[in-house]
XYZ file of C-alpha atoms in Angstrom:
536
model
C -40.308 -42.018 20.319
C -41.583 -41.909 16.729
C -43.060 -38.479 17.396
C -39.685 -37.270 18.637
C -37.945 -38.610 15.529
C -40.577 -37.004 13.279
C -40.286 -33.712 15.142
C -36.495 -33.705 14.875
C -36.704 -34.492 11.155
C -39.069 -31.569 10.579
C -36.915 -29.270 12.684
C -33.797 -30.204 10.711
C -35.658 -29.519 7.464
C -36.681 -26.085 8.735
C -33.077 -25.363 9.718
C -31.816 -26.413 6.303
C -34.406 -24.164 4.667
C -32.942 -21.214 6.562
C -29.443 -22.215 5.487
C -30.549 -22.221 1.857
C -32.365 -18.879 2.146
C -29.277 -17.284 3.671
C -27.214 -18.365 0.656
C -29.532 -16.342 -1.582
C -28.829 -13.185 0.437
C -25.169 -13.069 -0.672
C -23.499 -12.550 -4.062
C -23.872 -13.599 -6.851
C -27.612 -13.894 -6.183
C -27.277 -10.995 -3.757
C -30.852 -10.698 -2.453
C -29.882 -9.118 0.862
C -33.491 -8.401 1.869
C -33.975 -12.141 2.422
C -31.661 -12.037 5.436
C -34.287 -10.155 7.461
C -36.523 -13.232 7.642
C -34.334 -16.118 6.401
C -33.643 -17.272 9.973
C -37.297 -17.553 10.976
C -37.636 -21.257 10.022
C -34.402 -21.982 11.881
C -35.688 -20.243 15.028
C -39.048 -22.006 14.777
C -37.135 -25.277 14.748
C -35.585 -24.345 18.119
C -38.813 -23.738 19.992
C -38.777 -27.178 21.637
C -35.053 -27.960 21.401
C -32.752 -28.747 24.282
C -29.000 -28.185 24.116
C -28.273 -31.432 22.248
C -30.976 -31.115 19.598
C -30.212 -27.393 19.346
C -26.636 -28.242 18.415
C -27.887 -30.593 15.688
C -30.324 -28.003 14.344
C -27.661 -25.308 14.261
C -25.209 -27.651 12.569
C -27.755 -28.582 9.892
C -28.522 -24.932 9.130
C -24.838 -24.035 9.045
C -23.793 -26.972 6.892
C -26.343 -26.183 4.174
C -25.531 -22.475 4.307
C -21.759 -22.834 4.096
C -21.841 -25.555 1.448
C -23.848 -23.153 -0.704
C -21.831 -20.086 0.213
C -18.260 -21.356 -0.202
C -18.818 -24.089 -2.786
C -16.094 -22.380 -4.828
C -13.342 -23.697 -2.532
C -13.744 -27.116 -4.174
C -13.183 -25.492 -7.578
C -10.060 -23.704 -6.359
C -8.545 -26.779 -4.734
C -9.288 -28.931 -7.779
C -8.103 -26.546 -10.500
C -5.171 -24.831 -8.770
C -4.418 -27.120 -5.829
C -4.536 -30.111 -8.201
C -6.598 -32.150 -5.772
C -8.843 -34.801 -7.298
C -12.409 -33.521 -7.312
C -13.491 -36.113 -4.764
C -10.851 -34.904 -2.300
C -11.646 -31.254 -3.093
C -15.324 -31.837 -2.325
C -14.323 -33.649 0.863
C -12.215 -30.658 1.898
C -15.161 -28.354 1.151
C -17.452 -30.454 3.347
C -14.866 -30.421 6.137
C -14.484 -26.631 5.996
C -18.262 -26.150 5.866
C -18.624 -28.491 8.853
C -16.075 -26.498 10.856
C -17.907 -23.251 10.126
C -21.251 -24.928 10.869
C -19.891 -26.026 14.235
C -19.599 -22.357 15.264
C -23.287 -21.849 14.533
C -24.126 -25.137 16.276
C -22.385 -24.034 19.480
C -24.164 -20.687 19.366
C -27.497 -22.415 18.773
C -26.903 -24.706 21.730
C -26.234 -21.580 23.776
C -29.540 -20.055 22.679
C -31.374 -23.188 23.824
C -29.633 -23.195 27.194
C -30.114 -19.526 28.121
C -33.496 -18.780 26.469
C -36.227 -20.747 28.222
C -38.526 -17.716 28.001
C -39.567 -15.938 24.779
C -38.117 -12.584 25.828
C -34.712 -14.215 26.303
C -34.615 -15.183 22.638
C -34.818 -11.470 21.820
C -32.007 -10.612 24.239
C -29.620 -13.563 24.204
C -30.109 -14.559 20.563
C -28.552 -11.478 18.911
C -25.854 -11.349 21.597
C -24.834 -14.962 21.038
C -24.841 -14.447 17.267
C -22.414 -11.532 17.712
C -20.114 -13.575 19.940
C -20.100 -16.531 17.542
C -19.294 -14.343 14.524
C -16.514 -12.683 16.485
C -15.056 -16.090 17.381
C -15.134 -16.988 13.700
C -12.991 -13.910 13.069
C -10.223 -15.069 15.393
C -10.302 -18.779 16.197
C -7.987 -21.023 14.130
C -6.531 -17.903 12.411
C -10.090 -16.783 11.575
C -12.332 -17.000 8.528
C -15.072 -14.324 8.851
C -16.205 -14.778 5.245
C -19.603 -13.193 4.564
C -20.852 -12.669 8.092
C -24.587 -12.030 8.270
C -24.244 -8.227 8.206
C -22.402 -8.285 4.878
C -25.664 -9.262 3.192
C -26.655 -5.569 3.424
C -23.648 -4.200 1.532
C -25.830 -2.808 -1.274
C -28.273 -0.926 0.993
C -26.579 2.397 1.675
C -28.854 3.828 4.418
C -28.670 0.562 6.367
C -24.896 0.131 6.399
C -24.008 3.622 7.637
C -24.233 2.377 11.254
C -21.097 0.344 10.514
C -19.065 3.399 11.539
C -20.517 2.842 15.038
C -20.859 -0.917 15.437
C -19.177 -2.528 12.427
C -20.568 -5.464 10.509
C -21.398 -7.290 13.766
C -23.865 -4.564 14.672
C -25.720 -5.193 11.434
C -25.692 -8.933 12.139
C -27.210 -8.365 15.586
C -30.086 -6.253 14.238
C -30.850 -8.750 11.469
C -31.018 -11.587 14.002
C -33.244 -9.490 16.277
C -35.624 -8.881 13.364
C -35.801 -12.617 12.678
C -36.462 -13.325 16.370
C -39.307 -10.791 16.482
C -40.896 -12.336 13.384
C -40.493 -15.804 14.860
C -42.285 -14.841 18.082
C -45.003 -13.046 16.120
C -45.629 -16.224 14.127
C -45.737 -18.336 17.285
C -48.235 -15.949 18.880
C -50.424 -15.890 15.775
C -50.435 -19.696 15.560
C -50.936 -20.028 19.338
C -47.741 -22.038 19.717
C -45.302 -21.776 22.603
C -41.616 -21.081 22.894
C -40.074 -23.866 25.004
C -43.328 -24.545 26.822
C -44.198 -20.894 27.444
C -46.877 -19.001 25.517
C -45.809 -15.977 23.533
C -47.833 -13.063 24.836
C -49.366 -10.403 22.682
C -47.715 -7.689 24.762
C -44.232 -9.086 24.102
C -44.892 -9.249 20.372
C -46.190 -5.668 20.276
C -43.342 -4.296 22.401
C -40.619 -6.149 20.498
C -42.179 -5.082 17.195
C -42.150 -1.483 18.350
C -38.494 -1.787 19.349
C -37.662 -3.270 15.956
C -39.495 -0.557 14.020
C -37.859 2.123 16.162
C -34.412 0.611 15.597
C -34.958 0.441 11.841
C -36.195 4.040 11.717
C -33.228 5.208 13.779
C -30.887 3.281 11.509
C -32.434 4.807 8.393
C -32.378 8.286 9.920
C -28.783 7.934 11.021
C -27.936 6.616 7.576
C -29.395 9.652 5.819
C -27.687 12.008 8.262
C -24.288 10.353 7.829
C -24.600 10.233 4.051
C -25.026 14.006 3.976
C -22.305 14.644 6.553
C -19.719 12.377 4.913
C -20.488 13.794 1.470
C -19.673 17.232 2.888
C -16.359 15.899 4.231
C -15.577 14.384 0.844
C -16.263 17.692 -0.911
C -13.798 19.498 1.375
C -11.042 16.847 1.245
C -7.925 17.036 -0.953
C -8.275 14.854 -4.038
C -5.981 12.686 -6.123
C -6.416 10.613 -9.264
C -5.792 6.920 -8.673
C -5.653 4.071 -11.195
C -6.135 0.348 -10.553
C -4.620 -1.947 -13.156
C -6.263 -5.269 -13.994
C -3.761 -7.271 -16.022
C -6.047 -10.269 -16.515
C -3.243 -12.815 -16.339
C -4.374 -16.440 -16.499
C -3.495 -18.107 -13.193
C -2.423 -21.267 -15.012
C 0.172 -19.220 -16.946
C 1.078 -16.696 -14.266
C 4.202 -18.491 -13.042
C 5.221 -19.947 -16.416
C 8.738 -18.687 -17.170
C 7.826 -18.175 -20.815
C 5.132 -15.637 -19.893
C 6.936 -13.596 -17.229
C 8.258 -10.967 -19.627
C 4.871 -10.727 -21.351
C 3.186 -10.156 -17.966
C 5.576 -7.354 -17.003
C 5.202 -5.654 -20.372
C 1.417 -5.950 -20.284
C 1.192 -4.245 -16.890
C 3.506 -1.489 -18.078
C 1.396 -0.917 -21.215
C -1.860 -0.724 -19.235
C -0.199 1.651 -16.772
C 0.824 3.990 -19.563
C -2.862 4.368 -20.472
C -3.609 5.380 -16.867
C -0.681 7.775 -16.809
C -2.027 9.510 -19.923
C -5.280 10.055 -18.003
C -3.379 11.951 -15.317
C -3.183 9.287 -12.601
C -1.224 10.431 -9.531
C -0.929 6.838 -8.286
C -1.087 3.584 -10.271
C -1.811 0.375 -8.361
C -0.939 -3.135 -9.535
C -2.563 -6.231 -7.996
C -1.183 -8.745 -5.527
C 1.901 -10.547 -6.937
C 1.404 -8.740 -10.235
C 5.066 -9.474 -10.998
C 5.452 -13.274 -11.193
C 9.063 -12.957 -10.121
C 11.040 -11.521 -7.223
C 11.404 -7.764 -7.580
C 15.021 -6.623 -7.233
C 16.308 -10.218 -7.545
C 15.423 -10.995 -11.147
C 17.222 -7.965 -12.518
C 16.181 -8.242 -16.184
C 12.458 -8.368 -15.435
C 12.754 -5.813 -12.630
C 14.418 -3.409 -15.078
C 11.404 -3.697 -17.405
C 9.094 -2.715 -14.557
C 11.273 0.131 -13.318
C 11.672 1.510 -16.841
C 7.875 1.494 -17.157
C 7.544 3.418 -13.889
C 9.960 6.058 -15.104
C 8.175 6.305 -18.472
C 4.808 6.771 -16.757
C 6.406 9.442 -14.531
C 4.038 8.881 -11.620
C 3.881 6.966 -8.334
C 3.231 3.228 -8.289
C 2.184 0.518 -5.855
C 3.327 -2.851 -7.169
C 2.407 -6.201 -5.676
C 5.243 -8.708 -5.836
C 6.656 -11.688 -3.985
C 9.821 -10.684 -2.176
C 12.845 -12.607 -0.930
C 15.149 -11.269 1.770
C 18.487 -13.020 2.389
C 19.181 -14.485 5.831
C 22.036 -16.575 7.182
C 20.723 -19.920 5.957
C 18.901 -18.837 2.803
C 15.931 -16.533 2.203
C 12.721 -15.462 3.903
C 9.763 -14.676 1.664
C 7.080 -11.996 1.838
C 3.894 -11.168 -0.035
C 4.789 -7.528 -0.555
C 3.592 -4.226 -1.953
C 6.286 -1.786 -3.105
C 5.733 1.988 -3.260
C 7.812 3.626 -5.999
C 8.161 7.285 -6.977
C 8.269 8.572 -10.603
C 12.038 8.028 -10.644
C 11.416 4.334 -9.805
C 13.013 4.810 -6.387
C 11.736 2.659 -3.548
C 9.746 4.839 -1.113
C 8.197 2.165 1.098
C 6.979 -1.403 1.361
C 4.184 -3.319 3.044
C 4.328 -7.019 3.867
C 1.102 -8.974 4.159
C 0.213 -9.604 7.806
C -2.622 -12.158 7.785
C -1.430 -15.054 5.661
C -3.660 -17.738 4.135
C -3.142 -21.189 5.697
C -2.051 -23.751 3.071
C -1.986 -20.981 0.481
C 0.908 -18.877 1.798
C 2.228 -20.974 4.648
C 1.724 -24.425 6.144
C 0.502 -24.299 9.759
C 2.115 -26.775 12.179
C 4.681 -27.609 9.501
C 7.172 -28.948 12.044
C 4.669 -31.523 13.282
C 2.845 -32.124 9.986
C 5.631 -32.205 7.359
C 3.465 -34.129 4.868
C 1.134 -31.148 4.407
C 1.848 -28.848 1.492
C 0.815 -25.506 0.016
C -1.361 -24.798 -2.981
C 1.090 -22.088 -4.106
C 4.209 -24.101 -4.829
C 6.198 -21.432 -6.654
C 7.509 -19.836 -3.460
C 8.440 -20.908 0.020
C 6.384 -20.145 3.100
C 5.699 -16.416 3.397
C 6.548 -14.556 6.585
C 4.055 -12.130 8.115
C 4.624 -8.391 8.238
C 3.810 -6.020 11.086
C 0.169 -5.097 11.678
C -0.758 -1.453 11.192
C 2.090 -0.525 8.849
C 1.139 2.084 6.261
C 2.787 3.302 3.076
C 3.967 6.904 3.318
C 2.664 8.310 0.042
C 3.777 11.940 0.340
C 1.699 13.440 3.177
C -1.107 10.916 2.630
C -0.462 7.567 4.354
C -2.025 4.564 2.618
C -3.474 1.557 4.411
C -2.653 -1.599 2.440
C -4.743 -4.768 2.518
C -3.511 -7.762 0.555
C -6.108 -10.259 -0.675
C -8.275 -11.666 2.102
C -6.854 -9.264 4.694
C -9.810 -7.139 3.586
C -12.236 -9.400 5.487
C -10.547 -8.682 8.840
C -11.779 -5.299 10.156
C -9.006 -4.998 12.753
C -6.329 -4.683 10.052
C -7.860 -1.650 8.330
C -8.637 -0.143 11.752
C -4.976 -0.460 12.748
C -3.908 1.356 9.594
C -6.399 4.165 10.087
C -5.097 4.469 13.654
C -1.668 5.007 12.082
C -3.018 7.831 9.945
C -4.090 6.076 6.729
C -6.160 8.439 4.567
C -6.799 5.969 1.754
C -7.397 2.217 1.856
C -5.997 0.079 -0.952
C -6.735 -3.590 -1.593
C -4.538 -5.579 -3.943
C -5.621 -9.124 -4.662
C -5.434 -11.997 -7.105
C -8.931 -13.448 -7.349
C -8.030 -15.538 -10.389
C -8.114 -18.500 -7.993
C -11.905 -18.163 -7.896
C -12.617 -18.415 -11.614
C -16.109 -17.168 -12.477
C -17.649 -18.449 -9.258
C -19.435 -16.302 -6.684
C -16.252 -15.846 -4.659
C -14.953 -12.794 -6.517
C -18.290 -11.010 -6.008
C -18.448 -12.025 -2.352
C -14.879 -10.840 -1.784
C -15.623 -7.435 -3.299
C -18.849 -6.993 -1.326
C -17.039 -7.208 2.010
C -14.728 -4.357 1.029
C -17.731 -2.016 1.092
C -17.962 -2.336 4.879
C -14.248 -1.525 5.337
C -14.814 1.816 3.579
C -17.861 2.666 5.705
C -16.408 1.520 9.040
C -13.403 3.820 8.649
C -14.888 6.512 6.358
C -12.160 6.174 3.760
C -12.092 5.878 0.004
C -11.056 2.405 -1.062
C -9.292 1.417 -4.294
C -9.194 -2.265 -5.243
C -6.864 -3.742 -7.847
C -7.442 -7.404 -8.771
C -5.562 -9.460 -11.348
C -8.653 -10.782 -13.129
C -11.243 -8.616 -11.329
C -13.234 -7.326 -9.692
C -11.279 -4.041 -9.559
C -12.878 -0.751 -8.666
C -13.444 2.130 -6.268
C -15.674 2.552 -3.203
C -16.354 5.871 -1.477
C -16.531 6.406 2.323
C -20.336 6.004 2.265
C -20.060 2.567 0.681
C -21.048 3.660 -2.819
C -19.417 1.521 -5.478
C -18.143 4.199 -7.843
C -16.967 1.825 -10.569
C -16.133 -1.825 -11.124
C -14.484 -3.810 -13.884
C -15.859 -6.984 -15.477
C -14.142 -10.268 -14.690
C -11.445 -11.471 -17.073
C -10.972 -8.277 -19.032
C -7.940 -6.019 -19.334
C -8.664 -2.741 -17.569
C -6.972 0.265 -16.000
C -9.733 2.586 -14.717
C -8.895 5.926 -13.125
C -10.980 7.657 -10.454
C -10.690 10.742 -8.317
C -10.581 9.939 -4.621
C -10.744 12.153 -1.547
C -8.190 11.778 1.215
C -10.045 11.949 4.521
C -8.764 12.135 8.081
C -10.330 11.525 11.459
C -11.521 8.315 13.066
C -14.993 6.915 13.559
C -16.260 5.343 16.752
C -15.717 1.938 15.193
C -12.203 2.694 13.973
C -11.333 3.775 17.536
C -12.972 1.004 19.536
C -13.715 -1.761 17.081
C -16.059 -4.511 18.211
C -15.285 -4.230 21.928
C -18.317 -2.157 23.024
C -20.683 -4.541 21.248
C -18.841 -7.608 22.555
C -18.970 -6.372 26.143
C -22.690 -5.614 25.891
C -23.305 -9.008 24.278
C -21.366 -10.810 26.993
C -23.322 -9.043 29.725
C -26.663 -9.822 28.071
C -25.832 -13.512 27.707
C -24.679 -13.658 31.321
C -27.866 -11.963 32.491
C -30.028 -14.402 30.526
C -28.029 -17.368 31.797
C -28.567 -16.306 35.407
C -32.270 -15.659 34.838
C -32.743 -18.977 33.031
C -31.732 -20.902 36.163
C -34.647 -19.431 38.085
C -37.035 -20.059 35.202
C -36.204 -23.702 34.588
C -38.052 -24.860 37.662
C -41.281 -23.527 36.187
C -40.792 -25.250 32.823
C -43.572 -27.539 31.752
C -41.226 -29.678 29.684
C -40.063 -29.767 26.094
C -43.568 -30.347 24.709
C -45.695 -27.237 24.569
C -49.393 -26.672 24.455
C -49.614 -26.463 20.692
C -52.483 -25.795 18.375
C -53.990 -28.805 16.621
C -52.798 -27.521 13.251
C -49.180 -27.072 14.421
C -47.195 -27.389 11.156
C -43.961 -28.251 12.933
C -45.126 -31.494 14.393
C-alpha cells in the first residue's frame, strides 16, 4: 500500500513537471522547442497507470499547465470584472480544472487502449487530436494555445498546417514525445504496462519520427518557395492597422468618447498620408453606437471623408426591434465618401463577456462588459465585399477557431483581418499568446493577415506565417504594410480537421479492439523494473 502511495506521488510529480515545461513552450517565454520532449515525464508517469490513476495523472499535468498558461484570466476578472482577487483566483482554478479534465479523460483513454508499447505510439497522438478537437467545440469551445501553436515561430515546421492544421502539429509533437519515452524505458530496462520495450520498436519508431520530421522540413521549404511565388504574382494593396491605445478603464467614460474618436481619426490621417488603401480600426474602437450617437458618428464619418480612403471600423451596434434593441459586436466597411458598403457581426461570442449563457435559468449571473446588453451572433462565413477583394473578418478570440476563417475563405476571402481589444489582458502573456495563434490562421488558408488591436499587439502576417511587423503594447501606432491578395484554397481550408479526425478515430478504435486480446497476457500493473528505477 505504501509503495502504491509513493509511486502515485512520484507519478503526479512527473506529470506536474510536464505541465510546467509545457508552459515554457508558449509566449511570453516562447521556447517552443521544449514541446518536443516536455511530455516525456508525463508519459513515463503513465507506464504503470490504470484508467483511474491515469485520469489523476492527466488532471495533475493539465491543472499545472493551464494555471500557468491562463493565469491572466484572474487579472482580467479582478481588474475589469471587479471580482475580488480571491474569487478571481477561484474562477481561474475552476477554468483550469475544466481544461485539465479534457486532458485527464484523454489520458485515461491512453491507459485503457495502450497496454502494449506500440499502442502508445498509435493511440496516443490520435487521442490527443480528439481531445484538442473536443476542446474546440464542447461548452462553446476554448482551444487556447493547443499544443501545435507552440511552433508558431518555426516557419519550416508550420507549413504543414495547410494540410493538417494545428492539430496535425499537435499529433506529431505527441508522437515525438512518445518515441522519446519508449527510448528512455528501453535504455533503463523498464517496461510499459508490464511489457518490455523492444529495441526493434525503438529503432523503427525513431526512424519513422526522423522521416516525418525530414518530410515536414522538406515540405516546409517547398511550400515557402511556392507560396512566395504566389505572393509575388498577386495583386497588392496598402493596408493600415490603427492602434489607438485607449485605456480600458476610460474607454466607456462619457467624458473621453469624443477624445477617442478624434484620436483614431488623427492616427488614420497619418496612415492616409502614407497611401493606405484600407485603414482598419480595432474591435469596438468607437465607444458608442455608430449611427445612433449622431454627434460622435459625424466626427468619425468626417474623418473618413478627410482621409479619402476605405475604412473598417469596429463598433458596438444596436438594431431596433419591436420591444427594444438587439446588439451586435460589429465591423463596418466604409468607402472614401463615408458610405456604408458592408458590415460583419461577430459570430462566436465570449460567454460572460458578450452574453450570459443560460440567462433564463441563471438570472443572477452577469457580464463583465456592462456597458451594453447581450450581443447577438452574426452569420458564420460572412465576408466584407471590399471592391473585388472579399475580406474575412475575425473579431477578437474568433481568431482561435480555425473553422471561422475557413468558412470565410470558402466564401472567397482574399485577405484575413482580425480586430480585437486586448486591453483586457494588461501586460500579461495573453496578448502575446493571442497574437501567436493568428500565425496558424494565415498558414492554414494561405492568406495575408492584418491585425488591429486597441492596445496591441497589432501587425501583419504573410501567408507563410512570417510576422512582417508588430507594434509594442500600449503605444499609439498606425503602421502601413503592403499585402498580397491571394485566391485558391488549401487542403485544410477545404476539408478542415475531418481527415485527421477520421484517421484518429479509426486508430483509437483499432487499438481498443487489439487491447482486449492483449489484456489476458498482462502480467499486472507492476513491471519487471531495474533496481535503479527512478520512478519508484
